[in-house]
Amino acid sequence: MTAGKRPQGDRPSVPASDTTHIVLAFDDNRLVGELFGQFDQHLALIEQRLGIDAVARGNQVTIKGSHDACETARTALEALYQRLKKGHDIHPADVEGALRMAEASEGQLSLPTLERDGRLAFAQVSTRKRTVVARSPAQDAYIRAMDRVDLVFGLGPAGTGKTFLAVAYAATLLERGDVARLILSRPAVEAGERLGFLPGDMREKIDPYLRPLYDALYEMMPPEKVERGLQSGMIEVAPLAFMRGRTLSNAAVILDEAQNTTSMQMKMFLTRLGENSKMVVTGDPSQVDLPPGQVSGLKEAVSVLTDVPGISIVRFTDADVVRHELVARIVRAYDQTSRNEIAERSERQQARRPKPAQEAEPGEE
């Protein structure tokens, strides 16, 4: 039994008739250790997630459990092995991602996540510094959408990678020379976008609000290249309040935290898109910080533009959270609380409504 496994009593029981045995052999012994993980930790993770047994012996692993779970493990392990053969490292988070993708692919064989030979293929974004691989079906769809159309909306909770992947994709376009500029924008709701009273130049004024974008940028590009780009204007910090009247051509443009834009700001921003440009708009519609009564420009835009050709809307859920597993639980807890509050509010409104007068029974008049 591999290290780190759950006790046998914790596993869901599988009827003998549904038990499957699969033996997988991997031809490159140098990669097997990385595939299985130190002390077989990757296999232990797969066992825990799927409720199966995975026993490693040399370059082989024997998988035992329900048919569907074993097939999911096979698909995930083969996909991870292909990643290793291409020279990429894998970590426990990548194993989790491979399992998500494998589970989603079982009922969706027509999606582009499956190659012609039946192997699971992950959408990815690569720069000279780093390669980022999709870790959930929504991330896979998101990356492919950015390839396919010029305007993409990424909607969902924190931790789903929507901002990071947008910056990674934009950095890739810049490195390849597909665009000449990278423009980062975010509404500064806390300061009412009146940044003139803050000390420093424009970059220093808006920096605190754009820190998540910078963090992603520095992960994808060498720091010195980022600094040179900021100084030359190749990478531009563009607070939303200062975008009016511009045409953004030959650029990769990102608007983050878009749920905090007004209707007018969102329309203004979307109409800045120029020739040979890509635009990605990210936000969490459930986390609007606008004053009460103010309509979120993101919510309105998604409603208005749903059926417009050339625009893709990708929705993430708590199942796509790729940070610490606690983040997914936190998101689910808040979502459940929000649903409960809505239900209670609806019940109170229903109770306050006047009841229709009952018709008198015959003979009561």
Short mmCIF file of C-alpha atoms in Angstrom, two decimals:
data_model
loop_
_atom_site.label_atom_id
_atom_site.label_comp_id
_atom_site.label_asym_id
_atom_site.label_seq_id
_atom_site.Cartn_x
_atom_site.Cartn_y
_atom_site.Cartn_z
CA MET A 1 0.00 0.00 0.00
CA THR A 2 1.30 3.43 -0.84
CA ALA A 3 2.31 5.97 1.81
CA GLY A 4 -0.28 8.39 3.16
CA LYS A 5 -3.32 6.25 2.36
CA ARG A 6 -6.57 6.37 4.23
CA PRO A 7 -7.45 3.38 6.41
CA GLN A 8 -9.34 0.75 4.47
CA GLY A 9 -12.39 1.26 6.66
CA ASP A 10 -12.72 4.86 5.43
CA ARG A 11 -13.17 3.82 1.82
CA PRO A 12 -16.61 3.59 0.25
CA SER A 13 -17.54 -0.06 -0.29
CA VAL A 14 -17.65 -1.20 -3.90
CA PRO A 15 -19.79 -4.18 -4.92
CA ALA A 16 -17.65 -7.05 -6.19
CA SER A 17 -19.48 -6.96 -9.51
CA ASP A 18 -18.41 -3.34 -10.03
CA THR A 19 -14.77 -3.82 -9.06
CA THR A 20 -12.22 -3.17 -11.81
CA HIS A 21 -8.49 -3.91 -11.97
CA ILE A 22 -6.29 -1.82 -14.27
CA VAL A 23 -2.53 -2.18 -14.64
CA LEU A 24 -0.71 0.80 -16.14
CA ALA A 25 2.93 0.59 -17.28
CA PHE A 26 5.06 3.65 -18.07
CA ASP A 27 8.08 3.15 -20.31
CA ASP A 28 10.38 5.91 -18.98
CA ASN A 29 11.59 4.85 -15.54
CA ARG A 30 13.13 8.29 -14.94
CA LEU A 31 9.70 9.92 -14.98
CA VAL A 32 7.85 7.32 -12.93
CA GLY A 33 9.14 8.65 -9.61
CA GLU A 34 7.88 12.14 -10.46
CA LEU A 35 4.57 10.73 -11.69
CA PHE A 36 3.88 8.74 -8.53
CA GLY A 37 5.30 11.48 -6.29
CA GLN A 38 7.71 11.35 -3.38
CA PHE A 39 6.73 8.36 -1.20
CA ASP A 40 3.93 7.83 -3.76
CA GLN A 41 2.11 10.95 -2.51
CA HIS A 42 0.46 11.59 -5.88
CA LEU A 43 -0.97 8.07 -5.91
CA ALA A 44 -2.15 8.55 -2.32
CA LEU A 45 -3.95 11.73 -3.37
CA ILE A 46 -5.66 9.91 -6.25
CA GLU A 47 -6.68 7.11 -3.89
CA GLN A 48 -8.16 9.57 -1.41
CA ARG A 49 -10.06 11.55 -4.04
CA LEU A 50 -11.48 8.55 -5.90
CA GLY A 51 -11.78 5.91 -3.18
CA ILE A 52 -9.60 3.38 -4.99
CA ASP A 53 -6.44 1.37 -4.30
CA ALA A 54 -3.31 2.23 -6.29
CA VAL A 55 -0.28 -0.01 -5.70
CA ALA A 56 3.02 0.92 -7.36
CA ARG A 57 5.62 -1.67 -8.31
CA GLY A 58 8.56 -0.55 -10.40
CA ASN A 59 7.25 1.31 -13.45
CA GLN A 60 3.75 -0.13 -13.04
CA VAL A 61 0.74 0.82 -10.95
CA THR A 62 -2.22 -1.44 -10.27
CA ILE A 63 -5.52 0.37 -9.75
CA LYS A 64 -8.47 -1.33 -8.08
CA GLY A 65 -11.92 0.10 -7.41
CA SER A 66 -15.15 1.01 -9.15
CA HIS A 67 -15.04 1.06 -12.93
CA ASP A 68 -15.65 4.82 -13.28
CA ALA A 69 -13.12 5.74 -10.59
CA CYS A 70 -10.45 3.51 -12.12
CA GLU A 71 -11.02 4.98 -15.58
CA THR A 72 -10.74 8.49 -14.12
CA ALA A 73 -7.45 7.54 -12.42
CA ARG A 74 -6.15 6.03 -15.66
CA THR A 75 -7.02 9.15 -17.69
CA ALA A 76 -5.46 11.46 -15.10
CA LEU A 77 -2.23 9.45 -14.75
CA GLU A 78 -1.76 9.15 -18.51
CA ALA A 79 -2.31 12.90 -18.94
CA LEU A 80 0.19 13.70 -16.17
CA TYR A 81 2.72 11.32 -17.72
CA GLN A 82 2.41 13.11 -21.06
CA ARG A 83 3.09 16.42 -19.26
CA LEU A 84 6.26 14.97 -17.75
CA LYS A 85 7.40 13.70 -21.17
CA LYS A 86 7.07 17.27 -22.46
CA GLY A 87 9.45 18.48 -19.75
CA HIS A 88 6.93 19.99 -17.32
CA ASP A 89 6.99 19.41 -13.58
CA ILE A 90 3.92 18.22 -11.72
CA HIS A 91 2.81 19.01 -8.18
CA PRO A 92 -0.11 17.87 -6.02
CA ALA A 93 -2.21 20.76 -7.34
CA ASP A 94 -1.59 19.47 -10.88
CA VAL A 95 -2.79 16.03 -9.81
CA GLU A 96 -6.00 17.60 -8.46
CA GLY A 97 -6.41 19.45 -11.74
CA ALA A 98 -5.88 16.30 -13.79
CA LEU A 99 -8.56 14.52 -11.76
CA ARG A 100 -11.03 17.37 -12.31
CA MET A 101 -10.37 17.30 -16.03
CA ALA A 102 -10.62 13.52 -16.22
CA GLU A 103 -13.93 13.45 -14.35
CA ALA A 104 -15.37 16.16 -16.60
CA SER A 105 -14.21 14.47 -19.81
CA GLU A 106 -16.06 11.21 -19.20
CA GLY A 107 -19.43 12.60 -20.28
CA GLN A 108 -18.09 15.22 -22.68
CA LEU A 109 -15.99 13.36 -25.21
CA SER A 110 -16.72 15.96 -27.89
CA LEU A 111 -14.89 18.70 -26.01
CA PRO A 112 -11.43 19.73 -27.29
CA THR A 113 -9.89 18.47 -24.03
CA LEU A 114 -9.67 15.03 -25.63
CA GLU A 115 -7.14 14.40 -28.36
CA ARG A 116 -7.85 12.07 -31.29
CA ASP A 117 -6.08 9.17 -29.60
CA GLY A 118 -8.38 9.52 -26.58
CA ARG A 119 -5.77 11.07 -24.27
CA LEU A 120 -6.73 14.03 -22.16
CA ALA A 121 -5.13 17.25 -23.45
CA PHE A 122 -4.82 20.30 -21.22
CA ALA A 123 -5.03 23.83 -22.59
CA GLN A 124 -1.95 25.77 -21.53
CA VAL A 125 -0.27 29.15 -21.61
CA SER A 126 3.51 29.39 -21.97
CA THR A 127 6.07 32.15 -21.60
CA ARG A 128 9.86 31.82 -21.45
CA LYS A 129 9.68 31.84 -17.67
CA ARG A 130 6.75 29.53 -16.97
CA THR A 131 4.07 27.26 -18.43
CA VAL A 132 0.61 27.37 -16.87
CA VAL A 133 -1.66 24.38 -17.50
CA ALA A 134 -5.43 24.33 -17.00
CA ARG A 135 -6.43 22.67 -13.73
CA SER A 136 -10.19 22.54 -14.23
CA PRO A 137 -12.64 22.24 -17.13
CA ALA A 138 -13.57 25.92 -16.75
CA GLN A 139 -9.91 26.96 -16.90
CA ASP A 140 -9.50 24.82 -20.01
CA ALA A 141 -12.52 26.51 -21.64
CA TYR A 142 -11.24 29.93 -20.55
CA ILE A 143 -7.82 29.52 -22.18
CA ARG A 144 -9.38 28.17 -25.37
CA ALA A 145 -11.87 31.04 -25.41
CA MET A 146 -9.03 33.58 -25.23
CA ASP A 147 -7.47 31.85 -28.24
CA ARG A 148 -10.72 31.84 -30.17
CA VAL A 149 -12.32 35.28 -29.67
CA ASP A 150 -11.24 38.86 -28.96
CA LEU A 151 -13.47 39.57 -25.94
CA VAL A 152 -13.77 37.13 -23.04
CA PHE A 153 -15.60 37.49 -19.74
CA GLY A 154 -14.32 35.36 -16.86
CA LEU A 155 -16.86 35.23 -14.04
CA GLY A 156 -16.53 33.46 -10.71
CA PRO A 157 -15.30 33.41 -7.13
CA ALA A 158 -11.83 34.08 -5.80
CA GLY A 159 -9.23 31.38 -6.28
CA THR A 160 -10.42 30.06 -9.63
CA GLY A 161 -7.46 31.50 -11.56
CA LYS A 162 -9.45 33.81 -13.82
CA THR A 163 -7.21 36.86 -13.25
CA PHE A 164 -3.94 34.92 -13.21
CA LEU A 165 -4.73 33.10 -16.47
CA ALA A 166 -5.76 36.36 -18.15
CA VAL A 167 -2.44 37.98 -17.23
CA ALA A 168 -0.53 34.84 -18.26
CA TYR A 169 -2.24 34.82 -21.65
CA ALA A 170 -1.60 38.53 -22.17
CA ALA A 171 2.08 38.07 -21.26
CA THR A 172 2.29 35.26 -23.81
CA LEU A 173 0.87 37.49 -26.57
CA LEU A 174 3.34 40.21 -25.65
CA GLU A 175 6.32 37.85 -25.65
CA ARG A 176 5.35 36.36 -29.01
CA GLY A 177 4.98 39.80 -30.54
CA ASP A 178 1.30 39.25 -31.32
CA VAL A 179 0.54 42.55 -29.55
CA ALA A 180 2.68 45.59 -28.84
CA ARG A 181 1.26 46.54 -25.44
CA LEU A 182 -0.18 45.06 -22.29
CA ILE A 183 -2.74 47.25 -20.51
CA LEU A 184 -3.90 46.45 -16.99
CA SER A 185 -6.96 48.15 -15.56
CA ARG A 186 -9.04 47.88 -12.41
CA PRO A 187 -11.67 50.13 -10.84
CA ALA A 188 -10.46 51.78 -7.63
CA VAL A 189 -13.78 51.73 -5.85
CA GLU A 190 -12.39 52.39 -2.39
CA ALA A 191 -10.95 55.74 -3.46
CA GLY A 192 -13.88 56.61 -5.71
CA GLU A 193 -11.35 56.68 -8.56
CA ARG A 194 -10.34 60.19 -7.43
CA LEU A 195 -6.67 59.41 -7.14
CA GLY A 196 -5.24 62.91 -7.48
CA PHE A 197 -4.81 63.45 -3.76
CA LEU A 198 -2.58 60.38 -3.39
CA PRO A 199 1.22 60.98 -3.50
CA GLY A 200 3.40 59.88 -6.41
CA ASP A 201 2.93 59.39 -10.13
CA MET A 202 0.00 57.57 -11.72
CA ARG A 203 1.56 54.13 -11.32
CA GLU A 204 2.20 54.71 -7.62
CA LYS A 205 -1.36 55.99 -7.10
CA ILE A 206 -3.02 52.97 -8.65
CA ASP A 207 -0.49 50.28 -7.60
CA PRO A 208 -2.33 49.14 -4.46
CA TYR A 209 -5.44 48.35 -6.50
CA LEU A 210 -3.54 46.52 -9.24
CA ARG A 211 -1.29 44.41 -6.99
CA PRO A 212 -2.95 41.07 -7.96
CA LEU A 213 -2.26 41.84 -11.63
CA TYR A 214 1.35 42.73 -10.90
CA ASP A 215 1.82 39.55 -8.87
CA ALA A 216 0.64 37.45 -11.80
CA LEU A 217 2.78 39.44 -14.23
CA TYR A 218 5.96 38.90 -12.22
CA GLU A 219 5.23 35.17 -12.08
CA MET A 220 5.04 34.97 -15.88
CA MET A 221 7.84 37.36 -16.89
CA PRO A 222 11.35 38.15 -15.55
CA PRO A 223 11.23 41.12 -13.13
CA GLU A 224 13.70 43.16 -15.18
CA LYS A 225 11.56 42.73 -18.31
CA VAL A 226 8.46 43.83 -16.42
CA GLU A 227 10.26 46.94 -15.12
CA ARG A 228 11.57 47.81 -18.59
CA GLY A 229 8.08 47.35 -20.00
CA LEU A 230 6.57 49.64 -17.37
CA GLN A 231 9.17 52.33 -18.04
CA SER A 232 8.81 52.16 -21.83
CA GLY A 233 5.02 52.02 -21.81
CA MET A 234 4.93 48.53 -23.33
CA ILE A 235 3.23 47.49 -20.09
CA GLU A 236 0.78 50.14 -19.01
CA VAL A 237 -1.11 50.73 -15.79
CA ALA A 238 -4.38 52.31 -16.87
CA PRO A 239 -6.88 53.12 -14.10
CA LEU A 240 -10.39 52.80 -15.42
CA ALA A 241 -11.20 56.45 -14.74
CA PHE A 242 -8.51 57.47 -17.27
CA MET A 243 -9.53 55.19 -20.15
CA ARG A 244 -12.18 57.46 -21.60
CA GLY A 245 -11.60 58.66 -25.16
CA ARG A 246 -8.84 56.17 -25.98
CA THR A 247 -8.69 53.48 -28.66
CA LEU A 248 -6.69 50.45 -27.53
CA SER A 249 -5.17 48.98 -30.68
CA ASN A 250 -2.58 46.20 -31.00
CA ALA A 251 -2.88 45.50 -27.28
CA ALA A 252 -3.83 42.84 -24.73
CA VAL A 253 -6.22 44.57 -22.34
CA ILE A 254 -7.36 43.25 -18.96
CA LEU A 255 -10.06 44.69 -16.73
CA ASP A 256 -10.04 43.05 -13.30
CA GLU A 257 -12.65 43.30 -10.51
CA ALA A 258 -15.13 44.39 -13.17
CA GLN A 259 -18.11 43.79 -10.89
CA ASN A 260 -17.26 47.17 -9.36
CA THR A 261 -17.75 49.12 -12.59
CA THR A 262 -20.89 51.13 -13.24
CA SER A 263 -22.95 50.56 -16.37
CA MET A 264 -21.48 53.67 -17.97
CA GLN A 265 -17.90 52.69 -17.10
CA MET A 266 -18.31 49.19 -18.51
CA LYS A 267 -19.78 50.41 -21.78
CA MET A 268 -16.98 52.97 -22.06
CA PHE A 269 -14.32 50.33 -21.43
CA LEU A 270 -15.68 47.73 -23.84
CA THR A 271 -15.89 50.28 -26.64
CA ARG A 272 -12.15 51.05 -26.29
CA LEU A 273 -11.28 47.80 -28.11
CA GLY A 274 -9.26 48.55 -31.24
CA GLU A 275 -7.72 46.67 -34.17
CA ASN A 276 -5.61 43.57 -33.42
CA SER A 277 -6.47 43.65 -29.72
CA LYS A 278 -7.65 41.10 -27.19
CA MET A 279 -9.70 42.06 -24.15
CA VAL A 280 -10.40 39.98 -21.04
CA VAL A 281 -12.84 41.15 -18.37
CA THR A 282 -12.80 39.34 -15.02
CA GLY A 283 -14.94 39.66 -11.92
CA ASP A 284 -17.11 38.04 -9.29
CA PRO A 285 -20.75 39.16 -9.66
CA SER A 286 -21.44 38.08 -6.06
CA GLN A 287 -18.88 40.52 -4.61
CA VAL A 288 -20.10 43.95 -5.74
CA ASP A 289 -18.71 46.84 -3.65
CA LEU A 290 -20.66 49.61 -5.36
CA PRO A 291 -22.94 51.88 -3.30
CA PRO A 292 -26.42 50.46 -2.61
CA GLY A 293 -28.76 50.88 -5.57
CA GLN A 294 -25.90 51.13 -8.10
CA VAL A 295 -26.12 48.54 -10.90
CA SER A 296 -22.97 46.52 -11.56
CA GLY A 297 -21.70 47.14 -15.09
CA LEU A 298 -20.42 43.57 -15.24
CA LYS A 299 -23.80 42.01 -14.48
CA GLU A 300 -25.50 44.25 -17.05
CA ALA A 301 -22.86 43.58 -19.72
CA VAL A 302 -23.12 39.81 -19.33
CA SER A 303 -26.90 40.03 -19.66
CA VAL A 304 -26.80 42.31 -22.70
CA LEU A 305 -23.93 40.59 -24.57
CA THR A 306 -24.74 36.91 -23.97
CA ASP A 307 -25.74 36.18 -27.58
CA VAL A 308 -23.36 38.58 -29.36
CA PRO A 309 -21.03 36.72 -31.80
CA GLY A 310 -17.32 37.06 -31.08
CA ILE A 311 -17.80 37.28 -27.30
CA SER A 312 -17.25 34.36 -24.94
CA ILE A 313 -18.52 34.18 -21.35
CA VAL A 314 -16.86 31.58 -19.11
CA ARG A 315 -18.33 30.94 -15.68
CA PHE A 316 -16.30 29.49 -12.81
CA THR A 317 -17.75 27.91 -9.66
CA ASP A 318 -16.39 26.82 -6.29
CA ALA A 319 -15.54 23.48 -7.97
CA ASP A 320 -12.90 25.36 -10.00
CA VAL A 321 -11.09 26.85 -7.00
CA VAL A 322 -7.41 25.93 -7.36
CA ARG A 323 -6.03 27.56 -4.22
CA HIS A 324 -5.96 25.85 -0.85
CA GLU A 325 -8.87 23.42 -0.48
CA LEU A 326 -10.21 25.59 2.36
CA VAL A 327 -10.87 28.38 -0.14
CA ALA A 328 -13.44 26.21 -1.94
CA ARG A 329 -15.11 25.41 1.38
CA ILE A 330 -15.18 29.09 2.33
CA VAL A 331 -16.74 30.03 -1.02
CA ARG A 332 -19.38 27.32 -0.64
CA ALA A 333 -20.18 28.41 2.92
CA TYR A 334 -20.68 32.04 1.89
CA ASP A 335 -22.76 30.99 -1.12
CA GLN A 336 -24.97 28.86 1.10
CA THR A 337 -25.40 31.73 3.57
CA SER A 338 -26.32 34.05 0.72
CA ARG A 339 -28.90 31.57 -0.59
CA ASN A 340 -30.37 31.19 2.90
CA GLU A 341 -30.66 34.98 3.29
CA ILE A 342 -32.40 35.28 -0.08
CA ALA A 343 -34.84 32.51 0.88
CA GLU A 344 -35.57 34.14 4.26
CA ARG A 345 -36.10 37.52 2.61
CA SER A 346 -38.50 35.97 0.11
CA GLU A 347 -40.44 34.29 2.93
CA ARG A 348 -40.73 37.58 4.85
CA GLN A 349 -41.97 39.39 1.75
CA GLN A 350 -44.49 36.63 1.12
CA ALA A 351 -45.72 36.86 4.72
CA ARG A 352 -46.20 40.64 4.45
CA ARG A 353 -48.37 40.41 1.34
CA PRO A 354 -52.10 40.85 2.05
CA LYS A 355 -53.98 37.61 1.76
CA PRO A 356 -56.82 37.52 -0.81
CA ALA A 357 -60.29 37.71 0.71
CA GLN A 358 -61.86 34.29 0.96
CA GLU A 359 -65.14 33.73 -0.78
CA ALA A 360 -68.05 33.18 1.58
CA GLU A 361 -69.42 29.67 1.74
CA PRO A 362 -73.03 29.19 0.50
CA GLY A 363 -75.52 29.88 3.29
CA GLU A 364 -73.09 32.04 5.33
CA GLU A 365 -74.45 35.38 4.06
#
